[in-house]
Amino acid sequence: MFPTPSKLVVRNPLLLLLQKSTTVSQILQVHGQMVVKDLTSDSFAINQLLLASTISVVYAELVFSQIHEPATFSWNTLIRAHVKSSNPRKAVVVYNQMRRRDILTDNYTYPFVIKACGSSSGLQEGMTIHGEVLKRGFELDLIIRNCLVNMYCKCQQLDLAMKLFDEMLVRDLVSWNSMLGGCIGVAEMGEARKLFDLMLERDVFSWAMMIDGYGKKTGDVKQARHLFDAAPVRDLICWNSMIAGYRTVGDMASASKLFEEMPVRNVISWSIIIDGYANHGKPLQALSLFRQMLQQGIKPDKIAAVGALMACAQLGALDQGKWVHLYVQRKEVSDIVVQTALVDMYMKCGSLDQAWKVFDGMLEKNVISWTVMIGGLGINGLGEDAVGLFLRMEREGYLMDDLIFLGVLSACSHAGLVNEGLRVFDKMRNVYGVEPKLEHCGCVVDLLGRAGRLDEALNLIKAMPVKSTTASWGSLLAACRIHRRMDLAGLLVEHLLELEVEDSGVYVQLSNIYAQEEMWEEVLKVRNAMIEKGIKKEAGRSAVELDGNVYEVVNGDKSLVHVDDIYSVIWSLSMMHVPTIALDL
């Protein structure tokens, strides 16, 4: 018979200290003292140490290995540690070891291991464990049954989850929320709404899930807002879900308004709004909010940090990007996603040495990291280096995906590496079995067009397995202007007019081609066509970083403080090299 925890703690103050330990370093110190005092031979004490060490699954495994004959409690504790780790599938491995050693499982074992199956999409293992639950007579245990419903939902087996849910003689709020979350997870909002309306009891989580589902899964922010306004109690999750819904559909005005109305905000609230502005072409607002967040003493999470770096990349604000880099290093807000965002920011700001330094210093790289680096080399005109990095990636045995090929093809296009690009395009299909998408074909069209091989580019567009986009035709049209192929340009114009294109860029290209050949009547026709269709050319925008501040310059904006000086510089630059006459619509 083990002594009760309270008596043992009184006799051994170390266990009280162990319960208060929150870091591995603190637990190590207590562990050392337990060894000195021979406390590790006590079953209760060693299990308390194991329980505390679950904050680090590696350390928990070490402690577990020191237990002479671990009982069910010890096995359950180790399984739970793995469930909370980055590799929950290991929990199932531990469970199988437990079964092979004939260790008795109990009603605490199954919830943990079933949760692990759901987290790792282990449907087959989950179904096997479901069978064992039935054999052991735990099928009426409400907690286990709820875990099974949740597991089937996470494995996207909605029919099996619903069957189990319907067969339940007793349900609690967790049962309903699990089933509700399952329907929302696979975007079955119709089924979710039926369940929601049938619920006799709802908590704030039920409302938040529905708001989140409508806003992020289906983009129905009107329905999401209706539920948000109707919710009897709105906690932070509800507010954040509604703001995230607006962000998903790009309605940043509504997102910002709701953000300002929030009675309380947390780091997630700030991250959602910063990420929203950064992803919807409003980098200045994203950076401004990031600064406000820091001024209010809120430590940013990785999403906010990535949003700020993305904003710096869009603006070319190198000094601000360096500052964010130093901040995330100092506050240890860094992982593979943040490091990849740093590479992207340095590349887009033209600081190649810093980008290489971050990339080479990454302890872990994924396909996205390589893609960003290859794409960055491409946009900086280093096509040969991009191809070289692609070949290095091949040698290191990374799994190739369509984004990698898009990056290297784009790099080849920018650098005019026709033969290399065509080899990569061929390798993509015939070696790696990756089917080209419109974007890949568009890169090759651009590559051939820049090289003057316009007929080949046209044949590729015609051979595309899917309908070509305006961008592909527009790219070829731009090549016609460079290589003065009026015969092909005429054919393209006819085709684009048939498509009833409403892209202002295509009309501008067309106008410039006619202007280059001094075909002024045709230029006028293009201009009139744009007026009739209501097509307007978007004003050109640029950004400049000066003394740590970022300023946006919009073409035609007369409100700038130094507007006269700016136009004077533009005029002097234009007089240094007079371009071919073209109409800037």
Coordinates of C-alpha atoms in Angstrom, one line a residue:
M1 CA 0.0 0.0 0.0
F2 CA 1.5 3.3 -1.1
P3 CA 1.4 6.2 1.4
T4 CA -1.0 8.9 0.5
P5 CA 0.4 11.8 -1.6
S6 CA 0.0 14.3 1.2
K7 CA 1.9 12.2 3.8
L8 CA 4.6 11.5 1.4
V9 CA 5.0 15.1 0.5
V10 CA 5.2 16.1 4.1
R11 CA 8.0 13.5 4.7
N12 CA 9.7 14.5 1.4
P13 CA 9.7 18.2 0.7
L14 CA 11.4 17.4 -2.6
L15 CA 8.1 16.1 -4.0
L16 CA 6.5 19.4 -3.1
L17 CA 9.3 21.2 -4.9
L18 CA 8.8 18.8 -7.9
Q19 CA 5.2 19.7 -8.2
K20 CA 6.1 23.4 -8.4
S21 CA 8.8 22.8 -11.0
T22 CA 8.0 24.2 -14.5
T23 CA 11.2 23.7 -16.5
V24 CA 13.4 20.7 -17.3
S25 CA 16.3 22.4 -15.5
Q26 CA 14.4 22.6 -12.3
I27 CA 13.2 19.0 -12.6
L28 CA 16.8 17.9 -13.2
Q29 CA 17.9 19.5 -9.9
V30 CA 15.1 17.8 -8.0
H31 CA 15.8 14.5 -9.7
G32 CA 19.4 14.7 -8.6
Q33 CA 18.4 15.3 -5.0
M34 CA 16.0 12.3 -5.2
V35 CA 18.8 10.1 -6.4
V36 CA 21.1 11.3 -3.5
K37 CA 18.3 10.6 -1.0
D38 CA 17.5 7.2 -2.6
L39 CA 13.9 8.4 -3.2
T40 CA 13.8 6.9 -6.7
S41 CA 13.2 3.5 -5.3
D42 CA 9.8 4.6 -4.0
S43 CA 7.2 3.7 -6.6
F44 CA 5.0 6.7 -5.8
A45 CA 7.9 9.1 -5.9
I46 CA 9.3 7.9 -9.2
N47 CA 5.8 8.2 -10.7
Q48 CA 5.5 11.7 -9.5
L49 CA 8.9 12.4 -11.2
L50 CA 7.6 10.9 -14.4
L51 CA 4.4 13.0 -14.2
A52 CA 6.4 16.2 -13.8
S53 CA 8.9 15.2 -16.6
T54 CA 6.2 15.0 -19.2
I55 CA 7.0 18.7 -20.2
S56 CA 9.8 17.1 -22.2
V57 CA 8.9 13.8 -23.8
V58 CA 12.7 12.9 -24.2
Y59 CA 13.2 13.3 -20.4
A60 CA 10.0 11.5 -19.7
E61 CA 11.3 8.5 -21.7
L62 CA 14.5 8.6 -19.7
V63 CA 12.7 8.6 -16.4
F64 CA 10.4 5.8 -17.6
S65 CA 13.4 3.6 -18.6
Q66 CA 14.6 3.8 -14.9
I67 CA 11.4 2.3 -13.5
H68 CA 12.0 -1.4 -12.8
E69 CA 8.5 -2.7 -13.5
P70 CA 6.3 0.1 -14.7
A71 CA 2.7 -0.3 -13.9
T72 CA -0.4 0.9 -15.8
F73 CA -0.1 4.4 -14.3
S74 CA 3.5 4.8 -15.6
W75 CA 2.6 3.5 -19.1
N76 CA -0.5 5.9 -19.2
T77 CA 1.7 8.8 -18.2
L78 CA 4.3 8.1 -21.0
I79 CA 1.5 7.7 -23.6
R80 CA 0.0 11.1 -22.5
A81 CA 3.5 12.7 -22.8
H82 CA 3.7 11.5 -26.4
V83 CA 0.1 12.7 -27.2
K84 CA 1.2 16.2 -26.3
S85 CA 4.4 16.0 -28.3
S86 CA 5.0 16.9 -31.9
N87 CA 4.9 13.2 -32.8
P88 CA 1.6 11.8 -31.3
R89 CA 1.9 8.6 -33.3
K90 CA 4.7 7.5 -30.9
A91 CA 1.9 7.2 -28.3
V92 CA 0.4 4.4 -30.3
V93 CA 3.8 2.7 -30.4
V94 CA 4.1 2.8 -26.6
Y95 CA 0.5 1.5 -26.3
N96 CA 1.4 -1.5 -28.5
Q97 CA 4.5 -2.2 -26.4
M98 CA 2.3 -2.1 -23.3
R99 CA -0.1 -4.6 -24.8
R100 CA 2.7 -6.9 -25.9
R101 CA 3.9 -7.0 -22.3
D102 CA 0.4 -7.9 -21.1
I103 CA 0.2 -4.7 -19.0
L104 CA -3.4 -4.2 -17.9
T105 CA -5.1 -1.2 -19.7
D106 CA -7.7 0.8 -18.0
N107 CA -10.2 3.6 -18.8
Y108 CA -7.4 6.2 -18.5
T109 CA -5.3 4.4 -21.2
Y110 CA -7.8 4.6 -24.0
P111 CA -8.7 8.3 -24.1
F112 CA -5.0 9.1 -24.5
V113 CA -4.2 6.6 -27.2
I114 CA -7.4 7.3 -29.1
K115 CA -6.6 11.0 -29.1
A116 CA -3.2 10.1 -30.5
C117 CA -4.8 8.3 -33.4
G118 CA -7.0 11.3 -34.2
S119 CA -4.0 13.7 -34.0
S120 CA -1.9 11.6 -36.3
S121 CA -4.8 10.6 -38.7
G122 CA -4.2 7.0 -37.7
L123 CA -7.6 5.6 -38.7
Q124 CA -6.6 1.9 -38.9
E125 CA -4.9 2.0 -35.5
G126 CA -8.0 3.9 -34.1
M127 CA -10.4 1.3 -35.5
T128 CA -8.3 -1.5 -34.0
I129 CA -8.3 0.2 -30.6
H130 CA -12.0 0.7 -30.9
G131 CA -12.3 -3.1 -31.2
E132 CA -10.3 -3.6 -28.1
V133 CA -12.5 -1.1 -26.2
L134 CA -15.5 -3.2 -27.1
K135 CA -13.7 -6.5 -26.0
R136 CA -12.7 -4.9 -22.7
G137 CA -16.2 -3.7 -22.0
F138 CA -15.4 0.0 -22.0
E139 CA -17.9 0.9 -24.8
L140 CA -20.3 2.6 -22.3
D141 CA -17.6 4.8 -20.8
L142 CA -18.7 8.3 -21.9
I143 CA -15.2 9.8 -22.0
I144 CA -13.9 7.0 -24.2
R145 CA -16.9 7.2 -26.5
N146 CA -16.5 10.9 -26.9
C147 CA -12.8 10.4 -27.7
L148 CA -13.8 7.8 -30.4
V149 CA -16.3 10.3 -31.9
N150 CA -13.6 12.9 -32.0
M151 CA -11.1 10.5 -33.5
Y152 CA -13.4 9.5 -36.4
C153 CA -14.1 13.2 -37.0
K154 CA -10.4 14.1 -37.2
C155 CA -9.8 11.2 -39.5
Q156 CA -12.7 12.6 -41.7
Q157 CA -14.9 9.6 -41.2
L158 CA -18.0 11.6 -40.5
D159 CA -20.4 8.7 -41.2
L160 CA -18.7 6.5 -38.6
A161 CA -18.6 9.3 -36.1
M162 CA -22.3 10.1 -36.6
K163 CA -23.2 6.4 -36.3
L164 CA -21.4 6.2 -33.0
F165 CA -22.9 9.5 -31.8
D166 CA -26.4 8.4 -32.7
E167 CA -25.9 5.1 -30.8
M168 CA -24.9 6.9 -27.6
L169 CA -27.5 6.4 -24.8
V170 CA -26.0 9.3 -22.8
R171 CA -24.4 12.4 -24.3
D172 CA -22.9 15.4 -22.7
L173 CA -21.8 18.8 -24.0
V174 CA -18.4 17.3 -25.1
S175 CA -20.2 14.7 -27.2
W176 CA -22.2 17.4 -29.0
N177 CA -19.2 19.7 -29.5
S178 CA -17.0 16.8 -30.8
M179 CA -19.6 15.9 -33.4
L180 CA -20.2 19.6 -34.2
G181 CA -16.5 20.1 -34.6
G182 CA -16.2 17.1 -36.9
C183 CA -18.9 18.4 -39.3
I184 CA -17.2 21.8 -39.4
G185 CA -13.8 20.2 -39.9
V186 CA -15.0 18.8 -43.2
A187 CA -16.9 21.9 -44.1
E188 CA -20.3 20.2 -43.7
M189 CA -21.9 23.4 -42.4
G190 CA -25.4 22.2 -43.2
E191 CA -25.0 19.2 -40.9
A192 CA -23.3 21.3 -38.4
R193 CA -26.2 23.8 -38.3
K194 CA -28.7 20.9 -37.8
L195 CA -26.7 19.7 -34.8
F196 CA -26.3 23.2 -33.4
D197 CA -30.0 23.9 -33.6
L198 CA -30.7 20.5 -31.8
M199 CA -28.4 21.3 -28.9
L200 CA -30.2 21.8 -25.6
E201 CA -27.1 23.2 -24.1
R202 CA -24.4 25.3 -25.8
D203 CA -21.2 26.8 -24.4
V204 CA -19.1 29.6 -25.8
F205 CA -17.0 27.0 -27.6
S206 CA -20.1 25.8 -29.5
W207 CA -20.8 29.3 -30.7
A208 CA -17.1 30.0 -31.5
M209 CA -16.9 26.8 -33.6
M210 CA -19.9 27.8 -35.7
I211 CA -18.7 31.3 -36.2
D212 CA -15.3 30.0 -37.2
G213 CA -16.8 27.4 -39.5
Y214 CA -18.9 29.9 -41.5
G215 CA -16.2 32.5 -41.6
K216 CA -13.1 30.4 -42.5
K217 CA -14.5 27.2 -44.0
T218 CA -17.2 28.6 -46.3
G219 CA -16.5 32.3 -46.3
D220 CA -20.1 33.1 -45.3
V221 CA -19.2 36.0 -43.0
K222 CA -22.8 37.2 -43.1
Q223 CA -24.0 34.1 -41.4
A224 CA -21.0 34.1 -39.1
R225 CA -21.8 37.7 -38.0
H226 CA -25.4 36.8 -37.4
L227 CA -24.3 34.1 -35.0
F228 CA -21.7 36.3 -33.4
D229 CA -24.3 39.0 -32.7
A230 CA -26.7 36.4 -31.4
A231 CA -24.3 34.7 -29.0
P232 CA -25.4 35.1 -25.4
V233 CA -21.8 35.3 -24.2
R234 CA -18.8 36.3 -26.4
D235 CA -15.4 35.4 -25.2
L236 CA -12.1 36.0 -26.8
I237 CA -12.4 32.9 -29.0
C238 CA -15.7 34.2 -30.5
W239 CA -14.2 37.6 -31.2
N240 CA -11.0 36.1 -32.7
S241 CA -13.0 33.7 -34.8
M242 CA -15.2 36.5 -36.3
I243 CA -12.2 38.7 -37.0
A244 CA -10.4 35.7 -38.7
G245 CA -13.5 35.1 -40.8
Y246 CA -13.3 38.7 -42.1
R247 CA -9.6 38.2 -42.7
T248 CA -10.3 35.0 -44.7
V249 CA -12.5 36.9 -47.2
G250 CA -10.2 39.9 -47.3
D251 CA -12.7 42.3 -45.6
M252 CA -10.0 44.0 -43.6
A253 CA -12.2 47.1 -43.0
S254 CA -14.7 45.0 -41.0
A255 CA -11.9 43.0 -39.3
S256 CA -10.2 46.2 -38.2
K257 CA -13.5 47.8 -37.0
L258 CA -14.3 44.7 -34.9
F259 CA -10.7 44.6 -33.6
E260 CA -11.0 48.1 -32.4
E261 CA -14.3 47.3 -30.6
M262 CA -12.8 44.3 -28.7
P263 CA -13.1 44.8 -24.9
V264 CA -10.0 42.6 -24.4
R265 CA -7.4 41.4 -26.8
N266 CA -4.8 38.7 -26.6
V267 CA -1.8 37.8 -28.8
I268 CA -4.0 35.8 -31.1
S269 CA -6.2 38.8 -31.8
W270 CA -3.1 40.9 -32.8
S271 CA -1.7 38.1 -34.9
I272 CA -4.9 37.6 -36.9
I273 CA -5.2 41.3 -37.8
I274 CA -1.4 41.7 -38.5
D275 CA -1.4 38.6 -40.7
G276 CA -4.6 39.8 -42.5
Y277 CA -3.1 43.1 -43.4
A278 CA 0.2 41.5 -44.6
N279 CA -1.6 38.9 -46.7
H280 CA -4.0 41.4 -48.3
G281 CA -1.6 43.9 -49.7
K282 CA -1.6 46.4 -46.8
P283 CA 2.0 46.1 -45.4
L284 CA 2.1 49.6 -43.8
Q285 CA -0.9 48.8 -41.6
A286 CA 0.6 45.4 -40.7
L287 CA 3.8 47.0 -39.5
S288 CA 2.0 49.8 -37.7
L289 CA -0.1 47.3 -35.7
F290 CA 3.0 45.2 -35.0
R291 CA 4.6 48.3 -33.4
Q292 CA 1.4 49.0 -31.4
M293 CA 1.4 45.4 -30.2
L294 CA 5.0 45.7 -28.8
Q295 CA 4.2 49.1 -27.3
Q296 CA 1.4 47.5 -25.3
G297 CA 3.8 45.0 -23.9
I298 CA 2.4 42.0 -25.7
K299 CA 5.0 39.4 -26.8
P300 CA 4.2 38.5 -30.5
D301 CA 3.8 34.9 -31.5
K302 CA 5.2 33.3 -34.6
I303 CA 2.2 34.3 -36.7
A304 CA 2.6 38.0 -35.8
A305 CA 6.4 37.8 -36.4
V306 CA 5.8 36.2 -39.9
G307 CA 3.2 38.9 -40.7
A308 CA 5.6 41.7 -39.8
L309 CA 8.4 40.1 -41.8
M310 CA 6.1 39.6 -44.8
A311 CA 5.2 43.3 -44.6
C312 CA 8.8 44.3 -44.6
A313 CA 9.4 42.1 -47.6
Q314 CA 6.6 43.7 -49.5
L315 CA 7.8 47.2 -48.7
G316 CA 11.5 46.4 -49.2
A317 CA 12.0 47.8 -45.7
L318 CA 15.4 46.2 -44.9
D319 CA 16.2 48.2 -41.7
Q320 CA 12.8 47.4 -40.2
G321 CA 13.2 43.7 -41.3
K322 CA 16.6 43.6 -39.5
W323 CA 15.0 45.0 -36.4
V324 CA 12.3 42.4 -36.4
H325 CA 15.0 39.7 -36.9
L326 CA 16.9 40.9 -33.9
Y327 CA 13.6 41.1 -31.9
V328 CA 12.6 37.5 -32.7
Q329 CA 16.1 36.3 -31.8
R330 CA 16.2 38.1 -28.5
K331 CA 12.7 36.9 -27.5
E332 CA 13.2 33.4 -28.9
V333 CA 10.2 33.7 -31.2
S334 CA 11.7 31.6 -33.9
D335 CA 11.1 28.3 -35.7
I336 CA 11.4 27.0 -39.2
V337 CA 8.4 29.1 -40.4
V338 CA 9.9 32.4 -38.9
Q339 CA 13.3 31.5 -40.3
T340 CA 11.8 30.9 -43.8
A341 CA 10.0 34.2 -43.6
L342 CA 13.4 35.9 -42.7
V343 CA 15.0 34.3 -45.8
D344 CA 12.1 35.6 -47.9
M345 CA 12.3 39.1 -46.4
Y346 CA 16.1 39.4 -46.9
M347 CA 15.8 38.1 -50.5
K348 CA 13.0 40.6 -51.4
C349 CA 15.0 43.4 -49.8
G350 CA 18.1 42.5 -51.9
S351 CA 20.2 41.4 -48.9
L352 CA 21.5 38.2 -50.3
D353 CA 24.3 37.7 -47.8
Q354 CA 21.9 37.8 -44.9
A355 CA 19.5 35.5 -46.6
W356 CA 22.2 32.9 -47.2
K357 CA 23.4 33.3 -43.6
V358 CA 19.9 32.6 -42.2
F359 CA 19.3 29.7 -44.7
D360 CA 22.6 28.0 -44.0
G361 CA 22.1 28.4 -40.3
M362 CA 18.7 26.6 -40.3
L363 CA 19.0 23.4 -38.2
E364 CA 15.9 22.1 -40.0
K365 CA 14.8 22.9 -43.6
N366 CA 11.6 21.9 -45.4
V367 CA 10.5 22.1 -49.0
I368 CA 9.1 25.6 -48.4
S369 CA 12.5 26.8 -47.1
W370 CA 14.2 25.6 -50.2
T371 CA 11.5 27.0 -52.4
V372 CA 11.8 30.5 -50.9
M373 CA 15.6 30.4 -51.2
I374 CA 15.4 29.3 -54.9
G375 CA 12.7 31.8 -55.7
G376 CA 14.7 34.6 -54.0
L377 CA 17.8 33.8 -56.0
G378 CA 15.6 34.0 -59.1
I379 CA 14.0 37.4 -58.4
N380 CA 17.5 38.7 -57.7
G381 CA 18.7 37.6 -61.2
L382 CA 20.8 34.7 -60.0
G383 CA 19.2 32.0 -62.1
E384 CA 22.4 29.9 -62.3
D385 CA 22.6 29.9 -58.5
A386 CA 19.0 28.9 -58.2
V387 CA 19.4 26.0 -60.6
G388 CA 22.5 25.0 -58.6
L389 CA 20.6 25.0 -55.3
F390 CA 17.8 23.0 -57.0
L391 CA 20.5 20.4 -58.0
R392 CA 21.8 20.4 -54.4
M393 CA 18.3 19.8 -53.1
E394 CA 18.0 16.8 -55.5
R395 CA 21.3 15.4 -54.2
E396 CA 20.2 15.7 -50.6
G397 CA 17.1 13.6 -51.5
Y398 CA 14.3 16.1 -50.6
L399 CA 10.8 15.3 -51.9
M400 CA 10.0 17.6 -54.8
D401 CA 6.7 19.3 -55.1
D402 CA 5.1 21.6 -57.6
L403 CA 6.2 24.8 -55.7
I404 CA 9.9 23.9 -56.0
F405 CA 9.5 23.5 -59.8
L406 CA 7.6 26.8 -60.0
G407 CA 10.4 28.6 -58.1
V408 CA 13.2 27.2 -60.3
L409 CA 11.3 27.7 -63.6
S410 CA 10.6 31.3 -62.6
A411 CA 14.3 31.8 -61.8
C412 CA 15.3 30.4 -65.2
S413 CA 12.7 32.7 -66.9
H414 CA 14.1 35.8 -65.1
A415 CA 17.7 34.9 -66.0
G416 CA 17.0 33.8 -69.6
L417 CA 18.3 30.2 -68.9
V418 CA 16.2 28.6 -71.7
N419 CA 17.9 25.2 -71.9
E420 CA 18.1 24.8 -68.2
G421 CA 14.5 25.8 -67.7
L422 CA 13.3 23.4 -70.4
R423 CA 15.3 20.6 -68.8
V424 CA 13.7 21.2 -65.4
F425 CA 10.3 21.3 -67.0
D426 CA 10.9 18.0 -68.7
K427 CA 12.3 16.5 -65.5
M428 CA 9.3 17.7 -63.6
R429 CA 7.0 15.5 -65.7
N430 CA 9.1 12.6 -66.7
V431 CA 11.3 12.0 -63.6
Y432 CA 9.2 13.2 -60.7
G433 CA 5.8 12.7 -62.1
V434 CA 4.6 16.2 -61.1
E435 CA 1.9 17.4 -63.4
P436 CA 2.5 20.9 -64.7
K437 CA -0.1 23.5 -63.6
L438 CA -1.0 26.7 -65.4
E439 CA 1.7 28.6 -63.4
H440 CA 4.5 26.2 -64.6
C441 CA 3.4 26.5 -68.2
G442 CA 3.2 30.3 -67.8
C443 CA 6.8 30.4 -66.6
V444 CA 7.9 28.3 -69.7
V445 CA 5.8 30.6 -72.0
D446 CA 7.5 33.6 -70.4
L447 CA 10.9 31.9 -70.7
L448 CA 10.4 31.1 -74.4
G449 CA 8.9 34.6 -75.1
R450 CA 11.9 36.4 -73.6
A451 CA 14.2 34.3 -75.7
G452 CA 12.3 35.2 -78.9
R453 CA 11.0 31.7 -79.4
L454 CA 7.4 33.0 -79.7
D455 CA 6.0 30.3 -82.0
E456 CA 7.1 27.6 -79.5
A457 CA 5.5 29.6 -76.7
L458 CA 2.3 29.9 -78.6
N459 CA 2.3 26.1 -79.3
L460 CA 2.8 25.5 -75.6
I461 CA -0.2 27.7 -74.7
K462 CA -2.4 25.8 -77.2
A463 CA -1.2 22.4 -75.8
M464 CA -1.9 23.3 -72.2
P465 CA -4.1 20.6 -70.5
V466 CA -6.2 23.3 -68.9
K467 CA -7.5 26.6 -70.2
S468 CA -4.8 29.2 -70.3
T469 CA -5.1 32.4 -68.3
T470 CA -4.9 36.0 -69.4
A471 CA -1.4 36.2 -67.8
S472 CA 0.0 33.6 -70.3
W473 CA -1.4 35.5 -73.3
G474 CA -0.3 38.8 -71.8
S475 CA 3.2 37.5 -71.3
L476 CA 3.3 36.4 -74.9
L477 CA 1.9 39.8 -76.0
A478 CA 4.7 41.5 -74.0
A479 CA 7.3 39.3 -75.9
C480 CA 5.7 40.4 -79.2
R481 CA 6.4 44.0 -78.3
I482 CA 10.1 43.3 -77.4
H483 CA 10.7 41.2 -80.5
R484 CA 8.5 43.4 -82.8
R485 CA 6.3 40.5 -83.9
M486 CA 3.3 42.4 -85.1
D487 CA 2.0 39.4 -87.1
L488 CA 1.7 37.3 -83.9
A489 CA 0.5 40.3 -81.9
G490 CA -2.4 40.7 -84.2
L491 CA -3.5 37.1 -83.7
L492 CA -3.2 37.4 -79.9
V493 CA -5.3 40.6 -79.9
E494 CA -8.1 38.9 -81.8
H495 CA -8.0 36.0 -79.3
L496 CA -8.0 38.3 -76.3
L497 CA -10.9 40.3 -77.6
E498 CA -12.9 37.1 -78.1
L499 CA -12.2 36.2 -74.5
E500 CA -13.5 39.6 -73.4
V501 CA -10.5 40.2 -71.2
E502 CA -10.9 42.9 -68.5
D503 CA -7.3 42.9 -67.4
S504 CA -6.0 46.5 -67.7
G505 CA -2.4 45.2 -68.1
V506 CA -3.2 43.5 -71.3
Y507 CA -4.8 46.7 -72.8
V508 CA -1.7 48.7 -71.7
Q509 CA 0.6 46.2 -73.4
L510 CA -1.5 46.3 -76.5
S511 CA -1.5 50.1 -76.5
N512 CA 2.3 50.2 -76.1
I513 CA 2.7 47.8 -79.0
Y514 CA 0.7 50.0 -81.3
A515 CA 2.4 53.2 -80.0
Q516 CA 5.8 51.6 -80.7
E517 CA 4.8 51.1 -84.3
E518 CA 3.2 54.6 -84.4
M519 CA -0.2 53.1 -85.1
W520 CA -2.1 56.0 -83.4
E521 CA -5.6 55.1 -84.6
E522 CA -5.2 51.7 -83.0
V523 CA -4.0 53.3 -79.8
L524 CA -7.1 55.4 -79.7
K525 CA -9.3 52.3 -80.3
V526 CA -7.7 50.6 -77.3
R527 CA -8.3 53.6 -75.2
N528 CA -11.9 53.9 -76.2
A529 CA -12.4 50.1 -75.6
M530 CA -11.1 50.6 -72.0
I531 CA -13.5 53.5 -71.5
E532 CA -16.5 51.5 -72.8
K533 CA -15.7 48.5 -70.6
G534 CA -15.0 50.7 -67.6
I535 CA -11.4 49.3 -67.3
K536 CA -9.0 51.5 -65.4
K537 CA -5.3 51.1 -65.0
E538 CA -4.3 50.8 -61.4
A539 CA -2.0 53.6 -60.2
G540 CA 1.6 52.6 -59.8
R541 CA 2.8 52.3 -56.2
S542 CA 6.2 52.2 -54.6
A543 CA 7.6 52.4 -51.1
V544 CA 10.8 53.9 -49.8
E545 CA 12.4 53.5 -46.3
L546 CA 13.9 56.7 -44.9
D547 CA 15.4 57.1 -41.4
G548 CA 13.6 54.0 -40.2
N549 CA 10.2 55.1 -41.5
V550 CA 8.4 53.6 -44.6
Y551 CA 6.7 55.9 -47.0
E552 CA 4.3 54.8 -49.8
V553 CA 4.4 56.8 -53.1
V554 CA 1.4 56.6 -55.4
N555 CA 1.6 57.7 -59.0
G556 CA -0.3 61.0 -59.5
D557 CA -0.6 61.7 -55.8
K558 CA 0.1 65.4 -55.4
S559 CA -0.2 65.4 -51.6
L560 CA 3.3 64.3 -50.9
V561 CA 5.5 66.9 -49.0
H562 CA 8.3 66.8 -51.6
V563 CA 6.2 66.2 -54.7
D564 CA 8.0 68.9 -56.8
D565 CA 11.4 67.5 -55.9
I566 CA 10.3 64.0 -56.8
Y567 CA 8.9 64.9 -60.2
S568 CA 12.1 67.0 -60.9
V569 CA 14.2 63.9 -60.3
I570 CA 11.9 61.7 -62.4
W571 CA 12.2 64.3 -65.3
S572 CA 16.0 64.5 -65.1
L573 CA 16.2 60.7 -65.1
S574 CA 13.9 60.4 -68.1
M575 CA 16.0 63.0 -70.0
M576 CA 19.1 60.8 -69.6
H577 CA 17.4 58.0 -71.7
V578 CA 14.4 58.8 -73.8
P579 CA 12.4 55.6 -74.3
T580 CA 10.3 54.6 -77.2
I581 CA 7.1 56.7 -77.3
A582 CA 4.3 54.8 -75.5
L583 CA 0.9 55.7 -74.1
D584 CA 0.7 55.4 -70.3
L585 CA -3.0 54.8 -69.7

